PDB file of C-alpha atoms in Angstrom:
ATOM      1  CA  UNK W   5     110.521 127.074 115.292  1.00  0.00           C
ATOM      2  CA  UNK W   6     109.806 129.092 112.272  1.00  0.00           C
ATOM      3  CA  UNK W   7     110.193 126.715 109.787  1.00  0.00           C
ATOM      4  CA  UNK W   8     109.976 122.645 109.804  1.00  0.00           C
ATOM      5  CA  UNK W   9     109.377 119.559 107.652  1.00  0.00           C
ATOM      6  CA  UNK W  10     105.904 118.432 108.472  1.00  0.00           C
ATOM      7  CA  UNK W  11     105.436 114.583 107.901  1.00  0.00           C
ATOM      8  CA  UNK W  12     101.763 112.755 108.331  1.00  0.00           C
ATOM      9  CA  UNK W  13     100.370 109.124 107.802  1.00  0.00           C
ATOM     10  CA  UNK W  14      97.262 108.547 106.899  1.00  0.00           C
ATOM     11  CA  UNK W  15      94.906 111.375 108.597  1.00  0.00           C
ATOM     12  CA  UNK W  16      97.723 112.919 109.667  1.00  0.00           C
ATOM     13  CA  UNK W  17      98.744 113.345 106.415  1.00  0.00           C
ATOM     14  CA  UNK W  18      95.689 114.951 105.586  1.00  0.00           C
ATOM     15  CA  UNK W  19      95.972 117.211 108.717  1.00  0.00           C
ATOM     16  CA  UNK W  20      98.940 117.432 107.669  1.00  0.00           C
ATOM     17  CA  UNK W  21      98.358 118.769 104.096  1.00  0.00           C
ATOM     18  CA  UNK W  22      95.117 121.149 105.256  1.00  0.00           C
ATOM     19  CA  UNK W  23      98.038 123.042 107.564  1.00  0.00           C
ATOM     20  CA  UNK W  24     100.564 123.519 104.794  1.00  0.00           C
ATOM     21  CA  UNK W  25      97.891 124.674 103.026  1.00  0.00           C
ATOM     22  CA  UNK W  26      97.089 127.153 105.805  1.00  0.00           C
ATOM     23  CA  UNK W  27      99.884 128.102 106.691  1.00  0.00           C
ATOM     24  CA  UNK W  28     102.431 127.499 104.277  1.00  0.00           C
ATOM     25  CA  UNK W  29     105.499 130.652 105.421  1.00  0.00           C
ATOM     26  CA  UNK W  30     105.936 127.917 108.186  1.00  0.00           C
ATOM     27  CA  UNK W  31     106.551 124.435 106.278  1.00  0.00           C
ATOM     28  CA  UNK W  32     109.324 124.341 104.198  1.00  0.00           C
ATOM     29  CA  UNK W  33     108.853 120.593 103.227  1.00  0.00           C
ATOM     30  CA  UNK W  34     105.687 118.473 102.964  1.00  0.00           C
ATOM     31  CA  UNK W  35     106.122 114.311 103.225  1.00  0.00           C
ATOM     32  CA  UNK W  36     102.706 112.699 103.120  1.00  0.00           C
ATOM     33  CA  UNK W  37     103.188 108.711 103.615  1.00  0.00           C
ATOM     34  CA  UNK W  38     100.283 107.240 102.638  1.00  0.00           C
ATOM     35  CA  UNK W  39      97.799 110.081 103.054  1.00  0.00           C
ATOM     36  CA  UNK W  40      94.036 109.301 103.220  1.00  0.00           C
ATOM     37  CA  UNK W  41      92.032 112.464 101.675  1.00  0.00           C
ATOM     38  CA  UNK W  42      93.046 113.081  98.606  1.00  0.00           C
ATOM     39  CA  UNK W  43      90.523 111.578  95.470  1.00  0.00           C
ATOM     40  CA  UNK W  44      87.351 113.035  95.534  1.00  0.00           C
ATOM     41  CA  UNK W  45      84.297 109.739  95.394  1.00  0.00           C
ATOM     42  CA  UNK W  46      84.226 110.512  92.016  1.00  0.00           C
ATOM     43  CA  UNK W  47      88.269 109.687  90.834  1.00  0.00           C
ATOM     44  CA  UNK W  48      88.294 105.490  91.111  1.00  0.00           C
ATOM     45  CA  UNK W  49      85.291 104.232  88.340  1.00  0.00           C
ATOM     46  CA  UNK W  50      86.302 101.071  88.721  1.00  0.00           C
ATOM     47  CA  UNK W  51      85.077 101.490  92.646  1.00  0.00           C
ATOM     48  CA  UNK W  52      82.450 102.754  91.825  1.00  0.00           C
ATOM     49  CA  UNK W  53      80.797  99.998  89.554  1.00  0.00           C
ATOM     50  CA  UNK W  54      81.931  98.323  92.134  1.00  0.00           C
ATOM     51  CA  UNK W  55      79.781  99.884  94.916  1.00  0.00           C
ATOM     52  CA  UNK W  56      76.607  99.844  92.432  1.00  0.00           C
ATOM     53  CA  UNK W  57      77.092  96.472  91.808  1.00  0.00           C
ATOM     54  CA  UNK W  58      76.902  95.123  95.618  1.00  0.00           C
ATOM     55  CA  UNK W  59      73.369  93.129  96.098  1.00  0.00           C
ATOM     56  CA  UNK W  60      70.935  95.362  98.362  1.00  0.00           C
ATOM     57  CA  UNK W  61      71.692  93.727 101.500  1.00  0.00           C
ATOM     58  CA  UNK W  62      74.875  94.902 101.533  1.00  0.00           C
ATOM     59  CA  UNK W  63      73.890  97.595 100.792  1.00  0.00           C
ATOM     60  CA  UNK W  64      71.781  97.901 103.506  1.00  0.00           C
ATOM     61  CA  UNK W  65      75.082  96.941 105.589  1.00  0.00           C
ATOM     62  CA  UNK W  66      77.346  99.940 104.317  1.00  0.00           C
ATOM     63  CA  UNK W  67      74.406 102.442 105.132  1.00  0.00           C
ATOM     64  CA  UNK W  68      74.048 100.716 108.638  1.00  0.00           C
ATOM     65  CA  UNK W  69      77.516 100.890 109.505  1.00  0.00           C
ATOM     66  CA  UNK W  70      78.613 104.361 107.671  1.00  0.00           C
ATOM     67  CA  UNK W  71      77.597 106.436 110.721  1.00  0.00           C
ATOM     68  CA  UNK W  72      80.271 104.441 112.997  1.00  0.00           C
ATOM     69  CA  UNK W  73      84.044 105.139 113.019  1.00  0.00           C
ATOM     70  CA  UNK W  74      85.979 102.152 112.203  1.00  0.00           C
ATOM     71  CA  UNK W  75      87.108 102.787 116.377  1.00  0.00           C
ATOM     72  CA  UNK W  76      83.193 102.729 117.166  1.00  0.00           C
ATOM     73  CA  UNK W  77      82.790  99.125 115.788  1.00  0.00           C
ATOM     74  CA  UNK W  78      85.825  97.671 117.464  1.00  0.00           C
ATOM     75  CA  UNK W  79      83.767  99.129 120.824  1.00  0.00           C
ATOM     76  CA  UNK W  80      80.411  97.601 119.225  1.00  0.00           C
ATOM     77  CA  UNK W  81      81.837  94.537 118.708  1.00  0.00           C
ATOM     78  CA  UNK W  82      82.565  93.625 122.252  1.00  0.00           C
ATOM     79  CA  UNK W  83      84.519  90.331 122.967  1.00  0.00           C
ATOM     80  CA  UNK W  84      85.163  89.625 119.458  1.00  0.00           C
ATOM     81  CA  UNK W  85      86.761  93.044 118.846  1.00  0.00           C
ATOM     82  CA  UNK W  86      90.216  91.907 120.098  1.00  0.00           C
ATOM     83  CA  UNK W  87      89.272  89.017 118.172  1.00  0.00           C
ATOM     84  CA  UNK W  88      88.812  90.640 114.841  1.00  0.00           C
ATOM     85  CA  UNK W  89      92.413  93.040 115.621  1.00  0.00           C
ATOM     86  CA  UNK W  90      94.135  89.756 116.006  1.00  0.00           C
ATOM     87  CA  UNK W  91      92.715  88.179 112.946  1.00  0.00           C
ATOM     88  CA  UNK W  92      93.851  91.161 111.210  1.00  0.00           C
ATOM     89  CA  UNK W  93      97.111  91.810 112.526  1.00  0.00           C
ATOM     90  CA  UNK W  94      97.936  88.407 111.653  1.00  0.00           C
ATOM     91  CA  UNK W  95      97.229  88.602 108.392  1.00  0.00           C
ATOM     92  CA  UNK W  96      98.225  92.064 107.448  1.00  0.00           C
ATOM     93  CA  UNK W  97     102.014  90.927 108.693  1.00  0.00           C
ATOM     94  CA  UNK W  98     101.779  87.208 108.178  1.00  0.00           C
ATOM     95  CA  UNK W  99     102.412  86.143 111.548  1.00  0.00           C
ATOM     96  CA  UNK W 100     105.366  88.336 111.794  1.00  0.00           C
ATOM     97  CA  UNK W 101     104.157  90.693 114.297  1.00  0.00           C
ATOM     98  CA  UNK W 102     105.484  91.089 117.962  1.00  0.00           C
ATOM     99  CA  UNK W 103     103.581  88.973 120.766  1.00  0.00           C
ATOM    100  CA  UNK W 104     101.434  91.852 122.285  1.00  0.00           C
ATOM    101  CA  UNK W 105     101.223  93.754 119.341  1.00  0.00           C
ATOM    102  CA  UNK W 106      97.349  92.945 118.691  1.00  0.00           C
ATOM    103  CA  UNK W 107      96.329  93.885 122.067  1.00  0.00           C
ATOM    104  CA  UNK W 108      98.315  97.264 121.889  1.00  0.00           C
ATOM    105  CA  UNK W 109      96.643  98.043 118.592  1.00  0.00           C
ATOM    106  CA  UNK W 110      93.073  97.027 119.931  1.00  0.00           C
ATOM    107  CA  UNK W 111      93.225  99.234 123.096  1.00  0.00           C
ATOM    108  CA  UNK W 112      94.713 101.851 120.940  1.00  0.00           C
ATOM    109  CA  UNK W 113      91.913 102.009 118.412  1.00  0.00           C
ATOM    110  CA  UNK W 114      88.976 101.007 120.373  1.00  0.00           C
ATOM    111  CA  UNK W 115      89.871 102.630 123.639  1.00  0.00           C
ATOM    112  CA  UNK W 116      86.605 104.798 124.892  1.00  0.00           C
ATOM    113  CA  UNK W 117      88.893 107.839 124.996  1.00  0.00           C
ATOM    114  CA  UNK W 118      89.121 107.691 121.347  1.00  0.00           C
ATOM    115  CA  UNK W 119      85.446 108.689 121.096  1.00  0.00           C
ATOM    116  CA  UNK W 120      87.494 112.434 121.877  1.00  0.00           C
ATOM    117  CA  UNK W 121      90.292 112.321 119.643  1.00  0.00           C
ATOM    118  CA  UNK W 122      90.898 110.038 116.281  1.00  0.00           C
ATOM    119  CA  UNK W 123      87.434 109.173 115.794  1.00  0.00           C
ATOM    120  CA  UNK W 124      85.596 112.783 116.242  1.00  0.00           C
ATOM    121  CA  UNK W 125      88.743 113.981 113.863  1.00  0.00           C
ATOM    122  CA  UNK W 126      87.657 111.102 111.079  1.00  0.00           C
ATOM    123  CA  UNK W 127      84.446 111.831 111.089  1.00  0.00           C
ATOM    124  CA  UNK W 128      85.063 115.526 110.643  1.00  0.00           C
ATOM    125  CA  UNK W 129      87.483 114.840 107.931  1.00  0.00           C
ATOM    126  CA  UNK W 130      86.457 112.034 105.605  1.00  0.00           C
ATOM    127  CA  UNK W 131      82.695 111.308 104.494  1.00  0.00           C
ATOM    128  CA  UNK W 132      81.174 107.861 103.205  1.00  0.00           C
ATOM    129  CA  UNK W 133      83.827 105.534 101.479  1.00  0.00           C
ATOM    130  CA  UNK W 134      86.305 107.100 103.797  1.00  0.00           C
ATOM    131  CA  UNK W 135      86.934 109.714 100.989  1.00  0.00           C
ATOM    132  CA  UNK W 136      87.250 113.321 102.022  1.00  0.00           C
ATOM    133  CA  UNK W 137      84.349 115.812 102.453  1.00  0.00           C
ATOM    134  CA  UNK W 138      87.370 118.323 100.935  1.00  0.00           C
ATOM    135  CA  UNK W 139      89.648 116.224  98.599  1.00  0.00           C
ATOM    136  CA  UNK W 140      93.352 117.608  98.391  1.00  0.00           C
ATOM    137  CA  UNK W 141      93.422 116.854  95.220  1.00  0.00           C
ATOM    138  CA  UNK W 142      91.127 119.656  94.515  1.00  0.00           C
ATOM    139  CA  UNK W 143      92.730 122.270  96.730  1.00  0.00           C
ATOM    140  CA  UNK W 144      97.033 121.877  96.684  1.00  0.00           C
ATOM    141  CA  UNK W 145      97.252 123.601  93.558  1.00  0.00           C
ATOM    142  CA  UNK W 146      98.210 125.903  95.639  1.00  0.00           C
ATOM    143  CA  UNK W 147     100.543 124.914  97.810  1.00  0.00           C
ATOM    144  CA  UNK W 148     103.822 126.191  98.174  1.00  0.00           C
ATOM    145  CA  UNK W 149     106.517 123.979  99.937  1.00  0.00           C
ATOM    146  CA  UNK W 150     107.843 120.890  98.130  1.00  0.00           C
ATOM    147  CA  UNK W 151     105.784 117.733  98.332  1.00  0.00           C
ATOM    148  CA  UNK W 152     106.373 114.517  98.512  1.00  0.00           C
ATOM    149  CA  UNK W 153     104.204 111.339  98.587  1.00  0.00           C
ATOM    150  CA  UNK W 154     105.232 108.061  99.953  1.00  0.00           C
ATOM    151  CA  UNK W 155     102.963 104.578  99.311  1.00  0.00           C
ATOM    152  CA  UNK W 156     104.066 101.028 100.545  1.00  0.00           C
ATOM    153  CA  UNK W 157     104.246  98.484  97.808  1.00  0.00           C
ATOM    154  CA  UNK W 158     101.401  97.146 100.243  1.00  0.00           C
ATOM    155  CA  UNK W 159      99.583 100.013 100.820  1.00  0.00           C
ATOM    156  CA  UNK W 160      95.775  99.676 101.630  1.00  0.00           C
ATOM    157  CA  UNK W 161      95.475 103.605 100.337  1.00  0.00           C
ATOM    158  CA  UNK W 162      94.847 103.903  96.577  1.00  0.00           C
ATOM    159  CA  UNK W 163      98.251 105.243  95.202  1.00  0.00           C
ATOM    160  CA  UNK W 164      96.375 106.189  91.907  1.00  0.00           C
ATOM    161  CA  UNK W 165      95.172 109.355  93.676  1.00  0.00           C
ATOM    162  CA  UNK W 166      99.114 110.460  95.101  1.00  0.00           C
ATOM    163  CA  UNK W 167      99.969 109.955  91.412  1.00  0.00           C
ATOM    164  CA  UNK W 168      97.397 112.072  89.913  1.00  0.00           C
ATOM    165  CA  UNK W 169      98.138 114.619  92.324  1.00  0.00           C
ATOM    166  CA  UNK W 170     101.998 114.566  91.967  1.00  0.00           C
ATOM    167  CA  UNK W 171     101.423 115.318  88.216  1.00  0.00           C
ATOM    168  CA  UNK W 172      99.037 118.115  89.352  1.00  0.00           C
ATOM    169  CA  UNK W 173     101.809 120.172  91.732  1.00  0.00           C
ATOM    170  CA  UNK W 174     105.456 119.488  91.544  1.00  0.00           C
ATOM    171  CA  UNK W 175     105.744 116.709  93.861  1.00  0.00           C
ATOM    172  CA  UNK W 176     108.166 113.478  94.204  1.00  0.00           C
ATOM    173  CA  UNK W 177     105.926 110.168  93.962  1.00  0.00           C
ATOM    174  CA  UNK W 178     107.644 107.524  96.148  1.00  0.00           C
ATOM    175  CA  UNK W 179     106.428 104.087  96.088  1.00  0.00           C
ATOM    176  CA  UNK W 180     108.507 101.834  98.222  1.00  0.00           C
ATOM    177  CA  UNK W 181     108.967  97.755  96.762  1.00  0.00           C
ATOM    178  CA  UNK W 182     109.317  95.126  99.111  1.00  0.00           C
ATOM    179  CA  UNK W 183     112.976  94.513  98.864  1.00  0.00           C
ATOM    180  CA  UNK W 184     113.685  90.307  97.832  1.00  0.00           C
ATOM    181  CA  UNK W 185     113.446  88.325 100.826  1.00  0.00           C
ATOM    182  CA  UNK W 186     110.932  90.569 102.597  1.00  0.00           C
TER     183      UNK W 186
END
């Protein structure tokens, strides 16, 4: 193939963005949904009087915790791992979600073969705050293929920072509403 559109969620969008930036003769359209990576610590101040403001023992929490992959503490947390997946899953989708669907996403996450893939590749990528040790929105100034940038009306990622870098590069912002009834 000598030419494709390359699509990535989350950190794939960010692997995703790094190779159009490398190689960009072989991507002739970009679609990042949701894309972790691109503010640097320093774009959200509203987060970050938020971070100073959290009492010491939290503090003490964050740096405890900030050397584990999210993946690493679902392993940590032994029986109540599944527990905690559940307890999210069934809040992120409001009970909607299929019956198995926690499970899957547990031993998908927190399976011990992740230590090799997702969870080497996060820590590799993104640095404390889960914000990138390179921020794209720094380096896709120069980047050549069209771009667009696709947020959930949902989204847990800050769509602030696919805003600010749509008006940086020509790029089509996309934010998706939950349609009535939803």
């Amino acid at each position: 193939i000598e030419q494709f559109t390359l699509l990535g969620h989350s950190l794939g969008g960010c692997l995703s963005a790094c190779y159009a930036l490398k190689y960009p003769e072989r991507v002739n359209k970009l679609i990042l949904i949701s894309p972790v990576g691109i503010p640097p610590p320093d774009f959200d101040p509203v987060q970050q009087d938020r971070m100073k403001r959290l009492r010491w023992y939290w503090k003490l929490v964050v740096s405890i915790v900030w050397g584990y992959t999210p993946q690493g503490l679902l392993r940590l947390a032994g029986p109540w791992g599944p527990k905690l997946i559940n307890a999210y899953v069934t809040r992120r989708f409001n009970g909607t979600a299929p019956e198995g669907f926690s499970p899957y996403i547990y031993n998908t996450v927190a399976h011990p073969l992740g230590v090799r893939s997702s969870a080497r590749a996060t820590k590799w990528v993104l640095g404390k705050g889960a914000y990138a040790l390179s921020p794209l929105l720094d380096r896709m100034d120069e980047l050549q293929p069209p771009v667009s940038v696709v947020y959930g009306d949902h989204d847990w990622m800050d769509a602030k920072a696919g805003k600010a870098l749509c008006e940086r590069i020509p790029a089509n912002y996309v934010q998706r509403k939950e349609a009535a009834g939803e």
